[in-house]
Every structure is written in C-alpha cells, then in structure tokens.
Amino acid sequence: VISQWNKNICMNKKHMNLFGDKDKFAIEAELWQRDEGYIFINYCLWIENNMVGDKEQTAVLSAELDRITKITELKGQRYITPNRLSAKQITDNLINSIWFDNHNDHDISPAENAALKNLDILSQYGECFQGFFVFLLEGDGYEWLLSKEDGNNKYLDIKLPYGFIYSCFDEFLKWIKDLTILVLRRDEVSTTSL
C-alpha cells in the first residue's frame, strides 16, 4: 500500500513541463489527477512560437498515449523522396491523399520503407489533432514538421536537424512515465490483490 505522502506526489496536483524550444519546436504539457481517479493531460505543440493544438483541451491520458507513443515508435519510417513542392503544397497533398483518399500527379512520394499514413502524426480514430493536421517527414539529416489548422487554413512548417523533434517526444514520454509510474503500480497492486 502506498502511503499518503506517495499518493500526493503521484498525481494529486498538476505537473507542467515544456519539452524543446518554443522558438523552434516544443511540446507543452500538463498532467493532473484528482481524488485518485483518471489521469488527465492537456498538451499542445509549438512551431516557431505558434501554438498547434489547444493546451486548454483536456483528455484522459490513457486515450492519448497511443497517439503520442506511435510518434517515436515509427522513427525512421517517415522518409520521403525530395521534390520541389512548397510546404503548403505538400501539406495539402498529404491531407488529400491520407484524409480524403484523393491522389494526383504531384503527391509526395514516401521512400520504400515509409507508408504514407506514417507521415500523419497525432491523429487518431479519424480525428485530427485538436483541429490541426500534423505531419512529420524525415529527410537526409533533417525532420520536417508540417501543420495546417483545419478551420482557418493556417499553415506552419519547420525543418530541424534530425533527432530534434524525436528527442522532444522521447523526453515527453519519459516524463509521463516517471510521473505516472507510482499510480500505475498502485493500480497493479489493487487489481492483483483482489
């Protein structure tokens, strides 16, 4: 049984963190739990000081973990064949190809080991990420993050040295695991002792 002190450090108050650099790319997150119930998460992305998502939108952590974990699990499976299209054109082509199943002659070509659907990140069950389409592409020595706000047609993109975006997501997942491990252990203890 976990002492009252350990319960308080588990999740009974809010824990906030920023992973990365808002001037380039960052993930802003908050985990919280009330009365030993579900663990909730609020998070968003930042691309060059522009918020992608809605940090006020709350979700149950267990429902978000699949989409967050999938990003790092598919590292190395998002390589693309370079072309001369602009970030806006590539974003629109990806949205049409992945979300609306419309293909044209100017579609982006993923490398042999990358499926087109791997480029789409943070979407889940037919819903984009908090009103944004977000794509992560890998090239020789760089990661390219592309986004488009669904309602306002606002486009954002940034190319960063390879490993920068993935390291932010790795740190984010480690933080989640570190903060929730005592809660998960308590849940395992309570279910195994029945």
Short mmCIF file of N, CA and C in Angstrom, two decimals:
data_model
loop_
_atom_site.label_atom_id
_atom_site.label_comp_id
_atom_site.label_asym_id
_atom_site.label_seq_id
_atom_site.Cartn_x
_atom_site.Cartn_y
_atom_site.Cartn_z
N VAL A 1 0.85 -1.18 0.00
CA VAL A 1 0.00 0.00 0.00
C VAL A 1 0.89 1.23 0.00
N ILE A 2 0.54 2.19 -0.82
CA ILE A 2 1.32 3.42 -0.93
C ILE A 2 0.87 4.38 0.16
N SER A 3 1.82 4.99 0.82
CA SER A 3 1.49 5.93 1.89
C SER A 3 0.79 7.17 1.33
N GLN A 4 0.18 7.94 2.22
CA GLN A 4 -0.49 9.18 1.80
C GLN A 4 0.50 10.14 1.15
N TRP A 5 1.73 10.18 1.66
CA TRP A 5 2.74 11.05 1.07
C TRP A 5 3.00 10.67 -0.38
N ASN A 6 3.16 9.36 -0.64
CA ASN A 6 3.39 8.91 -2.01
C ASN A 6 2.20 9.19 -2.90
N LYS A 7 0.99 9.06 -2.38
CA LYS A 7 -0.20 9.36 -3.18
C LYS A 7 -0.19 10.82 -3.61
N ASN A 8 0.21 11.70 -2.73
CA ASN A 8 0.24 13.12 -3.07
C ASN A 8 1.25 13.44 -4.15
N ILE A 9 2.40 12.75 -4.15
CA ILE A 9 3.37 13.04 -5.21
C ILE A 9 3.03 12.32 -6.49
N CYS A 10 2.16 11.32 -6.44
CA CYS A 10 1.78 10.61 -7.67
C CYS A 10 1.19 11.59 -8.66
N MET A 11 0.00 12.10 -8.37
CA MET A 11 -0.63 12.95 -9.35
C MET A 11 -1.71 13.87 -8.77
N ASN A 12 -1.81 14.02 -7.47
CA ASN A 12 -2.91 14.80 -6.92
C ASN A 12 -2.80 16.29 -7.19
N LYS A 13 -1.74 16.74 -7.76
CA LYS A 13 -1.65 18.12 -8.17
C LYS A 13 -1.16 18.17 -9.61
N LYS A 14 -1.20 19.33 -10.19
CA LYS A 14 -0.82 19.47 -11.59
C LYS A 14 0.70 19.49 -11.75
N HIS A 15 1.14 18.85 -12.82
CA HIS A 15 2.55 18.85 -13.18
C HIS A 15 2.64 19.38 -14.59
N MET A 16 3.43 20.44 -14.78
CA MET A 16 3.57 21.06 -16.10
C MET A 16 5.03 20.99 -16.55
N ASN A 17 5.22 20.94 -17.87
CA ASN A 17 6.57 20.91 -18.39
C ASN A 17 6.56 21.37 -19.85
N LEU A 18 7.72 21.82 -20.30
CA LEU A 18 7.93 22.23 -21.68
C LEU A 18 9.12 21.44 -22.21
N PHE A 19 8.94 20.79 -23.35
CA PHE A 19 9.98 19.97 -23.96
C PHE A 19 10.37 20.62 -25.28
N GLY A 20 11.60 21.05 -25.39
CA GLY A 20 12.07 21.70 -26.60
C GLY A 20 12.18 23.19 -26.41
N ASP A 21 12.05 23.92 -27.51
CA ASP A 21 12.23 25.36 -27.55
C ASP A 21 11.09 25.96 -28.36
N LYS A 22 10.27 26.80 -27.75
CA LYS A 22 9.12 27.37 -28.45
C LYS A 22 9.53 28.15 -29.70
N ASP A 23 10.75 28.68 -29.72
CA ASP A 23 11.23 29.40 -30.90
C ASP A 23 11.41 28.47 -32.10
N LYS A 24 11.60 27.18 -31.83
CA LYS A 24 11.77 26.19 -32.89
C LYS A 24 10.59 25.21 -32.84
N PHE A 25 10.72 24.22 -31.98
CA PHE A 25 9.66 23.24 -31.77
C PHE A 25 9.62 22.87 -30.30
N ALA A 26 8.43 22.76 -29.76
CA ALA A 26 8.28 22.36 -28.36
C ALA A 26 6.93 21.67 -28.15
N ILE A 27 6.88 20.92 -27.07
CA ILE A 27 5.64 20.31 -26.59
C ILE A 27 5.41 20.89 -25.21
N GLU A 28 4.24 21.47 -25.01
CA GLU A 28 3.86 21.99 -23.69
C GLU A 28 2.80 21.05 -23.13
N ALA A 29 3.00 20.59 -21.90
CA ALA A 29 2.10 19.58 -21.34
C ALA A 29 1.81 19.80 -19.87
N GLU A 30 0.66 19.32 -19.48
CA GLU A 30 0.23 19.35 -18.09
C GLU A 30 -0.48 18.04 -17.79
N LEU A 31 -0.03 17.35 -16.74
CA LEU A 31 -0.69 16.14 -16.25
C LEU A 31 -1.32 16.44 -14.91
N TRP A 32 -2.50 15.89 -14.70
CA TRP A 32 -3.16 16.11 -13.42
C TRP A 32 -4.14 14.99 -13.11
N GLN A 33 -4.40 14.85 -11.83
CA GLN A 33 -5.31 13.82 -11.34
C GLN A 33 -6.00 14.36 -10.10
N ARG A 34 -7.25 14.03 -9.95
CA ARG A 34 -8.00 14.43 -8.76
C ARG A 34 -8.56 13.20 -8.08
N ASP A 35 -8.40 13.15 -6.77
CA ASP A 35 -9.02 12.10 -5.95
C ASP A 35 -8.75 10.69 -6.46
N GLU A 36 -7.52 10.42 -6.84
CA GLU A 36 -7.09 9.10 -7.27
C GLU A 36 -7.91 8.54 -8.43
N GLY A 37 -8.50 9.41 -9.22
CA GLY A 37 -9.27 8.97 -10.39
C GLY A 37 -8.38 8.91 -11.62
N TYR A 38 -8.99 9.13 -12.75
CA TYR A 38 -8.25 9.11 -14.01
C TYR A 38 -7.17 10.19 -14.03
N ILE A 39 -6.13 9.93 -14.81
CA ILE A 39 -5.08 10.92 -15.04
C ILE A 39 -5.44 11.65 -16.32
N PHE A 40 -5.39 12.97 -16.29
CA PHE A 40 -5.74 13.79 -17.43
C PHE A 40 -4.50 14.49 -17.98
N ILE A 41 -4.57 14.82 -19.25
CA ILE A 41 -3.47 15.53 -19.90
C ILE A 41 -4.03 16.67 -20.75
N ASN A 42 -3.33 17.77 -20.70
CA ASN A 42 -3.53 18.90 -21.60
C ASN A 42 -2.18 19.10 -22.27
N TYR A 43 -2.17 19.17 -23.60
CA TYR A 43 -0.89 19.41 -24.27
C TYR A 43 -1.12 20.02 -25.65
N CYS A 44 -0.08 20.67 -26.12
CA CYS A 44 -0.09 21.26 -27.45
C CYS A 44 1.34 21.26 -27.97
N LEU A 45 1.48 21.56 -29.25
CA LEU A 45 2.79 21.70 -29.87
C LEU A 45 3.04 23.18 -30.13
N TRP A 46 4.30 23.54 -30.25
CA TRP A 46 4.69 24.90 -30.63
C TRP A 46 5.62 24.81 -31.82
N ILE A 47 5.30 25.54 -32.88
CA ILE A 47 6.18 25.65 -34.05
C ILE A 47 6.49 27.13 -34.22
N GLU A 48 7.74 27.48 -33.99
CA GLU A 48 8.21 28.87 -34.08
C GLU A 48 7.24 29.84 -33.39
N ASN A 49 6.98 29.58 -32.12
CA ASN A 49 6.12 30.40 -31.25
C ASN A 49 4.65 30.44 -31.68
N ASN A 50 4.22 29.51 -32.50
CA ASN A 50 2.82 29.38 -32.89
C ASN A 50 2.27 28.10 -32.29
N MET A 51 1.16 28.21 -31.57
CA MET A 51 0.56 27.06 -30.94
C MET A 51 -0.17 26.20 -31.97
N VAL A 52 0.12 24.91 -31.92
CA VAL A 52 -0.58 23.93 -32.74
C VAL A 52 -1.34 23.03 -31.77
N GLY A 53 -2.65 23.13 -31.80
CA GLY A 53 -3.48 22.43 -30.84
C GLY A 53 -4.08 23.43 -29.88
N ASP A 54 -4.62 22.92 -28.80
CA ASP A 54 -5.28 23.75 -27.81
C ASP A 54 -4.88 23.24 -26.43
N LYS A 55 -3.99 23.96 -25.75
CA LYS A 55 -3.50 23.47 -24.46
C LYS A 55 -4.57 23.49 -23.37
N GLU A 56 -5.72 24.06 -23.66
CA GLU A 56 -6.83 24.04 -22.70
C GLU A 56 -7.72 22.81 -22.89
N GLN A 57 -7.51 22.06 -23.97
CA GLN A 57 -8.31 20.86 -24.23
C GLN A 57 -7.80 19.72 -23.36
N THR A 58 -8.69 19.12 -22.59
CA THR A 58 -8.33 18.06 -21.66
C THR A 58 -8.74 16.71 -22.21
N ALA A 59 -7.87 15.72 -22.03
CA ALA A 59 -8.16 14.36 -22.45
C ALA A 59 -7.69 13.40 -21.36
N VAL A 60 -8.26 12.23 -21.34
CA VAL A 60 -7.79 11.17 -20.44
C VAL A 60 -6.46 10.67 -20.99
N LEU A 61 -5.45 10.60 -20.14
CA LEU A 61 -4.11 10.23 -20.57
C LEU A 61 -4.10 8.89 -21.30
N SER A 62 -4.79 7.89 -20.78
CA SER A 62 -4.76 6.56 -21.41
C SER A 62 -5.26 6.61 -22.85
N ALA A 63 -6.16 7.53 -23.16
CA ALA A 63 -6.67 7.65 -24.53
C ALA A 63 -5.67 8.35 -25.45
N GLU A 64 -4.76 9.14 -24.90
CA GLU A 64 -3.78 9.89 -25.69
C GLU A 64 -2.46 9.15 -25.87
N LEU A 65 -2.16 8.19 -24.99
CA LEU A 65 -0.84 7.55 -25.02
C LEU A 65 -0.54 6.85 -26.33
N ASP A 66 -1.51 6.22 -26.97
CA ASP A 66 -1.25 5.54 -28.24
C ASP A 66 -0.74 6.49 -29.29
N ARG A 67 -1.42 7.63 -29.42
CA ARG A 67 -1.02 8.56 -30.47
C ARG A 67 0.35 9.18 -30.17
N ILE A 68 0.65 9.43 -28.91
CA ILE A 68 1.95 10.01 -28.56
C ILE A 68 3.07 8.98 -28.75
N THR A 69 2.84 7.77 -28.30
CA THR A 69 3.85 6.71 -28.38
C THR A 69 4.16 6.35 -29.83
N LYS A 70 3.15 6.37 -30.68
CA LYS A 70 3.32 5.99 -32.09
C LYS A 70 4.36 6.87 -32.80
N ILE A 71 4.50 8.10 -32.35
CA ILE A 71 5.44 9.02 -33.00
C ILE A 71 6.86 8.48 -32.91
N THR A 72 7.30 8.11 -31.72
CA THR A 72 8.67 7.63 -31.57
C THR A 72 8.82 6.18 -32.04
N GLU A 73 7.76 5.39 -31.96
CA GLU A 73 7.83 4.01 -32.43
C GLU A 73 8.10 3.93 -33.93
N LEU A 74 7.64 4.91 -34.68
CA LEU A 74 7.79 4.89 -36.14
C LEU A 74 8.97 5.73 -36.62
N LYS A 75 9.87 6.06 -35.71
CA LYS A 75 11.06 6.81 -36.11
C LYS A 75 11.82 6.01 -37.17
N GLY A 76 12.24 6.70 -38.22
CA GLY A 76 12.95 6.05 -39.31
C GLY A 76 12.03 5.50 -40.38
N GLN A 77 10.72 5.63 -40.18
CA GLN A 77 9.74 5.11 -41.14
C GLN A 77 8.94 6.24 -41.79
N ARG A 78 9.53 7.44 -41.80
CA ARG A 78 8.85 8.60 -42.38
C ARG A 78 9.71 9.29 -43.43
N TYR A 79 10.64 8.56 -44.05
CA TYR A 79 11.50 9.17 -45.07
C TYR A 79 10.70 9.47 -46.33
N ILE A 80 11.01 10.58 -46.94
CA ILE A 80 10.33 10.99 -48.17
C ILE A 80 11.35 11.18 -49.29
N THR A 81 10.85 11.10 -50.51
CA THR A 81 11.66 11.42 -51.68
C THR A 81 11.56 12.92 -51.89
N PRO A 82 12.70 13.61 -51.91
CA PRO A 82 12.65 15.07 -52.06
C PRO A 82 11.98 15.48 -53.37
N ASN A 83 11.26 16.58 -53.33
CA ASN A 83 10.68 17.17 -54.54
C ASN A 83 10.71 18.68 -54.39
N ARG A 84 10.19 19.37 -55.35
CA ARG A 84 10.29 20.84 -55.36
C ARG A 84 8.99 21.51 -54.92
N LEU A 85 8.11 20.80 -54.28
CA LEU A 85 6.85 21.39 -53.83
C LEU A 85 7.08 22.23 -52.58
N SER A 86 6.27 23.24 -52.41
CA SER A 86 6.35 24.06 -51.20
C SER A 86 5.74 23.29 -50.03
N ALA A 87 6.01 23.77 -48.81
CA ALA A 87 5.46 23.14 -47.61
C ALA A 87 3.93 23.13 -47.68
N LYS A 88 3.34 24.23 -48.15
CA LYS A 88 1.88 24.32 -48.26
C LYS A 88 1.35 23.27 -49.25
N GLN A 89 2.00 23.13 -50.39
CA GLN A 89 1.56 22.15 -51.38
C GLN A 89 1.69 20.72 -50.85
N ILE A 90 2.80 20.44 -50.18
CA ILE A 90 3.00 19.10 -49.61
C ILE A 90 1.93 18.83 -48.55
N THR A 91 1.67 19.81 -47.69
CA THR A 91 0.66 19.63 -46.65
C THR A 91 -0.70 19.34 -47.27
N ASP A 92 -1.10 20.13 -48.25
CA ASP A 92 -2.39 19.91 -48.90
C ASP A 92 -2.44 18.55 -49.60
N ASN A 93 -1.34 18.16 -50.25
CA ASN A 93 -1.31 16.85 -50.90
C ASN A 93 -1.44 15.72 -49.89
N LEU A 94 -0.77 15.86 -48.75
CA LEU A 94 -0.89 14.83 -47.71
C LEU A 94 -2.32 14.76 -47.16
N ILE A 95 -2.92 15.90 -46.93
CA ILE A 95 -4.30 15.91 -46.44
C ILE A 95 -5.22 15.23 -47.45
N ASN A 96 -5.08 15.58 -48.73
CA ASN A 96 -5.91 14.98 -49.77
C ASN A 96 -5.67 13.48 -49.91
N SER A 97 -4.40 13.07 -49.83
CA SER A 97 -4.06 11.66 -50.02
C SER A 97 -4.44 10.79 -48.83
N ILE A 98 -4.18 11.29 -47.63
CA ILE A 98 -4.40 10.48 -46.43
C ILE A 98 -5.83 10.62 -45.92
N TRP A 99 -6.30 11.83 -45.83
CA TRP A 99 -7.60 12.07 -45.21
C TRP A 99 -8.77 11.93 -46.17
N PHE A 100 -8.55 12.30 -47.43
CA PHE A 100 -9.68 12.29 -48.37
C PHE A 100 -9.48 11.30 -49.51
N ASP A 101 -8.38 10.53 -49.49
CA ASP A 101 -8.12 9.49 -50.47
C ASP A 101 -8.11 10.00 -51.90
N ASN A 102 -7.68 11.24 -52.09
CA ASN A 102 -7.56 11.82 -53.43
C ASN A 102 -6.09 11.88 -53.79
N HIS A 103 -5.70 11.24 -54.85
CA HIS A 103 -4.30 11.24 -55.28
C HIS A 103 -4.18 12.02 -56.58
N ASN A 104 -3.04 12.68 -56.75
CA ASN A 104 -2.77 13.36 -58.01
C ASN A 104 -1.31 13.18 -58.38
N ASP A 105 -0.92 13.72 -59.52
CA ASP A 105 0.44 13.51 -60.02
C ASP A 105 1.51 14.20 -59.19
N HIS A 106 1.13 15.11 -58.33
CA HIS A 106 2.11 15.87 -57.55
C HIS A 106 2.18 15.42 -56.10
N ASP A 107 1.63 14.24 -55.81
CA ASP A 107 1.69 13.74 -54.43
C ASP A 107 3.13 13.56 -53.99
N ILE A 108 3.32 13.70 -52.71
CA ILE A 108 4.64 13.45 -52.14
C ILE A 108 4.90 11.95 -52.19
N SER A 109 6.12 11.56 -52.40
CA SER A 109 6.46 10.15 -52.51
C SER A 109 7.26 9.70 -51.30
N PRO A 110 6.65 8.90 -50.43
CA PRO A 110 7.43 8.37 -49.32
C PRO A 110 8.43 7.33 -49.83
N ALA A 111 9.53 7.20 -49.14
CA ALA A 111 10.52 6.19 -49.51
C ALA A 111 9.91 4.81 -49.33
N GLU A 112 10.58 3.78 -49.85
CA GLU A 112 10.04 2.43 -49.84
C GLU A 112 9.62 1.95 -48.46
N ASN A 113 10.36 2.33 -47.41
CA ASN A 113 10.05 1.82 -46.08
C ASN A 113 9.02 2.66 -45.33
N ALA A 114 8.54 3.72 -45.92
CA ALA A 114 7.59 4.59 -45.22
C ALA A 114 6.23 4.54 -45.90
N ALA A 115 5.22 4.20 -45.14
CA ALA A 115 3.86 4.27 -45.65
C ALA A 115 3.38 5.71 -45.50
N LEU A 116 2.53 6.13 -46.41
CA LEU A 116 2.01 7.50 -46.39
C LEU A 116 1.34 7.81 -45.05
N LYS A 117 0.63 6.84 -44.49
CA LYS A 117 -0.08 7.07 -43.23
C LYS A 117 0.87 7.31 -42.05
N ASN A 118 2.13 6.84 -42.16
CA ASN A 118 3.10 7.08 -41.09
C ASN A 118 3.47 8.55 -40.96
N LEU A 119 3.30 9.30 -42.04
CA LEU A 119 3.66 10.71 -42.03
C LEU A 119 2.68 11.55 -41.21
N ASP A 120 1.45 11.07 -41.08
CA ASP A 120 0.39 11.74 -40.33
C ASP A 120 0.58 11.41 -38.85
N ILE A 121 0.84 12.43 -38.04
CA ILE A 121 1.05 12.15 -36.60
C ILE A 121 -0.04 12.81 -35.77
N LEU A 122 -0.29 12.24 -34.63
CA LEU A 122 -1.21 12.74 -33.61
C LEU A 122 -2.68 12.68 -34.00
N SER A 123 -3.01 12.12 -35.16
CA SER A 123 -4.42 11.88 -35.46
C SER A 123 -4.79 10.52 -34.87
N GLN A 124 -6.06 10.34 -34.62
CA GLN A 124 -6.49 9.09 -34.01
C GLN A 124 -7.98 8.90 -34.26
N TYR A 125 -8.34 7.70 -34.65
CA TYR A 125 -9.75 7.33 -34.85
C TYR A 125 -10.46 8.30 -35.78
N GLY A 126 -9.80 8.70 -36.85
CA GLY A 126 -10.43 9.56 -37.84
C GLY A 126 -10.54 11.02 -37.44
N GLU A 127 -9.86 11.41 -36.36
CA GLU A 127 -9.87 12.81 -35.92
C GLU A 127 -8.45 13.36 -35.97
N CYS A 128 -8.34 14.59 -36.47
CA CYS A 128 -7.03 15.23 -36.47
C CYS A 128 -6.73 15.73 -35.05
N PHE A 129 -5.54 16.24 -34.85
CA PHE A 129 -5.08 16.66 -33.53
C PHE A 129 -5.63 18.03 -33.16
N GLN A 130 -6.65 18.05 -32.33
CA GLN A 130 -7.21 19.29 -31.78
C GLN A 130 -7.43 20.35 -32.85
N GLY A 131 -7.95 19.94 -33.99
CA GLY A 131 -8.25 20.88 -35.07
C GLY A 131 -7.10 21.16 -36.02
N PHE A 132 -6.01 20.40 -35.92
CA PHE A 132 -4.84 20.59 -36.78
C PHE A 132 -4.46 19.27 -37.45
N PHE A 133 -4.10 19.36 -38.72
CA PHE A 133 -3.45 18.26 -39.40
C PHE A 133 -1.96 18.44 -39.15
N VAL A 134 -1.28 17.38 -38.71
CA VAL A 134 0.14 17.48 -38.39
C VAL A 134 0.87 16.31 -39.04
N PHE A 135 1.95 16.64 -39.77
CA PHE A 135 2.73 15.63 -40.48
C PHE A 135 4.20 15.77 -40.11
N LEU A 136 4.87 14.63 -39.95
CA LEU A 136 6.30 14.60 -39.66
C LEU A 136 6.98 13.83 -40.78
N LEU A 137 7.91 14.47 -41.46
CA LEU A 137 8.64 13.88 -42.57
C LEU A 137 10.11 13.84 -42.21
N GLU A 138 10.79 12.82 -42.68
CA GLU A 138 12.22 12.67 -42.44
C GLU A 138 12.96 12.75 -43.77
N GLY A 139 14.04 13.49 -43.77
CA GLY A 139 14.90 13.59 -44.95
C GLY A 139 16.33 13.31 -44.54
N ASP A 140 17.23 13.51 -45.45
CA ASP A 140 18.65 13.29 -45.14
C ASP A 140 19.15 14.38 -44.21
N GLY A 141 19.24 14.07 -42.93
CA GLY A 141 19.78 14.99 -41.94
C GLY A 141 18.78 15.97 -41.36
N TYR A 142 17.49 15.83 -41.68
CA TYR A 142 16.51 16.76 -41.12
C TYR A 142 15.17 16.08 -40.84
N GLU A 143 14.40 16.74 -39.99
CA GLU A 143 13.00 16.39 -39.74
C GLU A 143 12.19 17.61 -40.15
N TRP A 144 11.08 17.38 -40.79
CA TRP A 144 10.25 18.46 -41.30
C TRP A 144 8.85 18.30 -40.74
N LEU A 145 8.44 19.24 -39.92
CA LEU A 145 7.11 19.21 -39.32
C LEU A 145 6.22 20.18 -40.08
N LEU A 146 5.09 19.67 -40.55
CA LEU A 146 4.13 20.46 -41.32
C LEU A 146 2.79 20.43 -40.59
N SER A 147 2.09 21.56 -40.57
CA SER A 147 0.76 21.56 -39.97
C SER A 147 -0.15 22.54 -40.69
N LYS A 148 -1.44 22.25 -40.58
CA LYS A 148 -2.46 23.13 -41.14
C LYS A 148 -3.64 23.10 -40.19
N GLU A 149 -4.09 24.29 -39.82
CA GLU A 149 -5.28 24.38 -38.98
C GLU A 149 -6.49 24.11 -39.85
N ASP A 150 -7.33 23.20 -39.43
CA ASP A 150 -8.44 22.74 -40.25
C ASP A 150 -9.41 23.87 -40.60
N GLY A 151 -9.81 24.66 -39.65
CA GLY A 151 -10.81 25.70 -39.90
C GLY A 151 -10.28 26.97 -40.55
N ASN A 152 -9.08 27.40 -40.17
CA ASN A 152 -8.57 28.70 -40.60
C ASN A 152 -7.57 28.64 -41.75
N ASN A 153 -7.24 27.45 -42.21
CA ASN A 153 -6.25 27.28 -43.27
C ASN A 153 -4.92 27.96 -42.96
N LYS A 154 -4.51 27.92 -41.71
CA LYS A 154 -3.21 28.47 -41.30
C LYS A 154 -2.17 27.37 -41.40
N TYR A 155 -1.13 27.61 -42.19
CA TYR A 155 -0.07 26.65 -42.41
C TYR A 155 1.16 27.02 -41.59
N LEU A 156 1.82 26.01 -41.04
CA LEU A 156 3.09 26.18 -40.34
C LEU A 156 4.01 25.04 -40.74
N ASP A 157 5.30 25.31 -40.82
CA ASP A 157 6.26 24.23 -41.04
C ASP A 157 7.62 24.66 -40.51
N ILE A 158 8.41 23.66 -40.16
CA ILE A 158 9.78 23.90 -39.73
C ILE A 158 10.62 22.68 -40.03
N LYS A 159 11.83 22.93 -40.54
CA LYS A 159 12.84 21.88 -40.74
C LYS A 159 13.87 22.03 -39.65
N LEU A 160 14.14 20.94 -38.97
CA LEU A 160 15.12 20.93 -37.88
C LEU A 160 16.10 19.79 -38.08
N PRO A 161 17.29 19.88 -37.47
CA PRO A 161 18.25 18.78 -37.58
C PRO A 161 17.62 17.46 -37.11
N TYR A 162 18.00 16.38 -37.79
CA TYR A 162 17.42 15.08 -37.48
C TYR A 162 17.63 14.73 -36.00
N GLY A 163 16.57 14.34 -35.35
CA GLY A 163 16.61 13.94 -33.95
C GLY A 163 16.02 14.96 -33.00
N PHE A 164 15.88 16.22 -33.42
CA PHE A 164 15.39 17.27 -32.52
C PHE A 164 13.95 17.00 -32.09
N ILE A 165 13.07 16.80 -33.04
CA ILE A 165 11.65 16.59 -32.72
C ILE A 165 11.46 15.27 -31.98
N TYR A 166 12.14 14.23 -32.46
CA TYR A 166 12.02 12.93 -31.78
C TYR A 166 12.52 13.00 -30.35
N SER A 167 13.58 13.73 -30.11
CA SER A 167 14.09 13.82 -28.73
C SER A 167 13.09 14.52 -27.82
N CYS A 168 12.37 15.51 -28.35
CA CYS A 168 11.33 16.17 -27.55
C CYS A 168 10.23 15.18 -27.17
N PHE A 169 9.83 14.36 -28.14
CA PHE A 169 8.79 13.37 -27.85
C PHE A 169 9.31 12.28 -26.91
N ASP A 170 10.58 11.89 -27.03
CA ASP A 170 11.17 10.92 -26.10
C ASP A 170 11.15 11.46 -24.67
N GLU A 171 11.56 12.72 -24.50
CA GLU A 171 11.55 13.34 -23.18
C GLU A 171 10.13 13.45 -22.63
N PHE A 172 9.19 13.80 -23.48
CA PHE A 172 7.78 13.91 -23.12
C PHE A 172 7.25 12.56 -22.60
N LEU A 173 7.52 11.48 -23.33
CA LEU A 173 7.07 10.16 -22.91
C LEU A 173 7.74 9.71 -21.61
N LYS A 174 9.03 10.00 -21.47
CA LYS A 174 9.74 9.64 -20.23
C LYS A 174 9.13 10.39 -19.05
N TRP A 175 8.82 11.66 -19.22
CA TRP A 175 8.19 12.47 -18.17
C TRP A 175 6.84 11.88 -17.77
N ILE A 176 6.05 11.51 -18.75
CA ILE A 176 4.74 10.90 -18.47
C ILE A 176 4.94 9.61 -17.66
N LYS A 177 5.86 8.77 -18.11
CA LYS A 177 6.11 7.51 -17.42
C LYS A 177 6.59 7.75 -15.99
N ASP A 178 7.53 8.68 -15.81
CA ASP A 178 8.06 8.97 -14.48
C ASP A 178 6.99 9.48 -13.53
N LEU A 179 6.11 10.34 -14.03
CA LEU A 179 5.06 10.89 -13.18
C LEU A 179 3.96 9.90 -12.86
N THR A 180 3.72 8.97 -13.75
CA THR A 180 2.59 8.06 -13.56
C THR A 180 2.96 6.69 -13.05
N ILE A 181 4.23 6.39 -12.90
CA ILE A 181 4.64 5.04 -12.52
C ILE A 181 4.09 4.62 -11.15
N LEU A 182 4.07 5.52 -10.19
CA LEU A 182 3.53 5.16 -8.88
C LEU A 182 2.02 4.92 -8.97
N VAL A 183 1.35 5.69 -9.78
CA VAL A 183 -0.09 5.48 -9.97
C VAL A 183 -0.32 4.13 -10.63
N LEU A 184 0.47 3.81 -11.65
CA LEU A 184 0.31 2.53 -12.33
C LEU A 184 0.63 1.38 -11.39
N ARG A 185 1.67 1.52 -10.60
CA ARG A 185 1.99 0.48 -9.63
C ARG A 185 0.85 0.30 -8.63
N ARG A 186 0.27 1.39 -8.16
CA ARG A 186 -0.83 1.30 -7.21
C ARG A 186 -2.00 0.58 -7.86
N ASP A 187 -2.29 0.88 -9.13
CA ASP A 187 -3.38 0.21 -9.83
C ASP A 187 -3.11 -1.28 -9.97
N GLU A 188 -1.84 -1.64 -10.28
CA GLU A 188 -1.49 -3.05 -10.40
C GLU A 188 -1.64 -3.75 -9.06
N VAL A 189 -1.21 -3.11 -7.98
CA VAL A 189 -1.33 -3.70 -6.65
C VAL A 189 -2.80 -3.90 -6.31
N SER A 190 -3.63 -2.91 -6.57
CA SER A 190 -5.03 -3.04 -6.19
C SER A 190 -5.75 -4.09 -7.02
N THR A 191 -5.34 -4.32 -8.29
CA THR A 191 -6.02 -5.32 -9.10
C THR A 191 -5.49 -6.72 -8.81
N THR A 192 -4.20 -6.83 -8.45
CA THR A 192 -3.65 -8.15 -8.17
C THR A 192 -4.03 -8.65 -6.78
N SER A 193 -4.38 -7.77 -5.89
CA SER A 193 -4.71 -8.20 -4.53
C SER A 193 -6.18 -8.59 -4.38
N LEU A 194 -6.96 -8.45 -5.46
CA LEU A 194 -8.38 -8.83 -5.38
C LEU A 194 -8.59 -10.32 -5.41
#
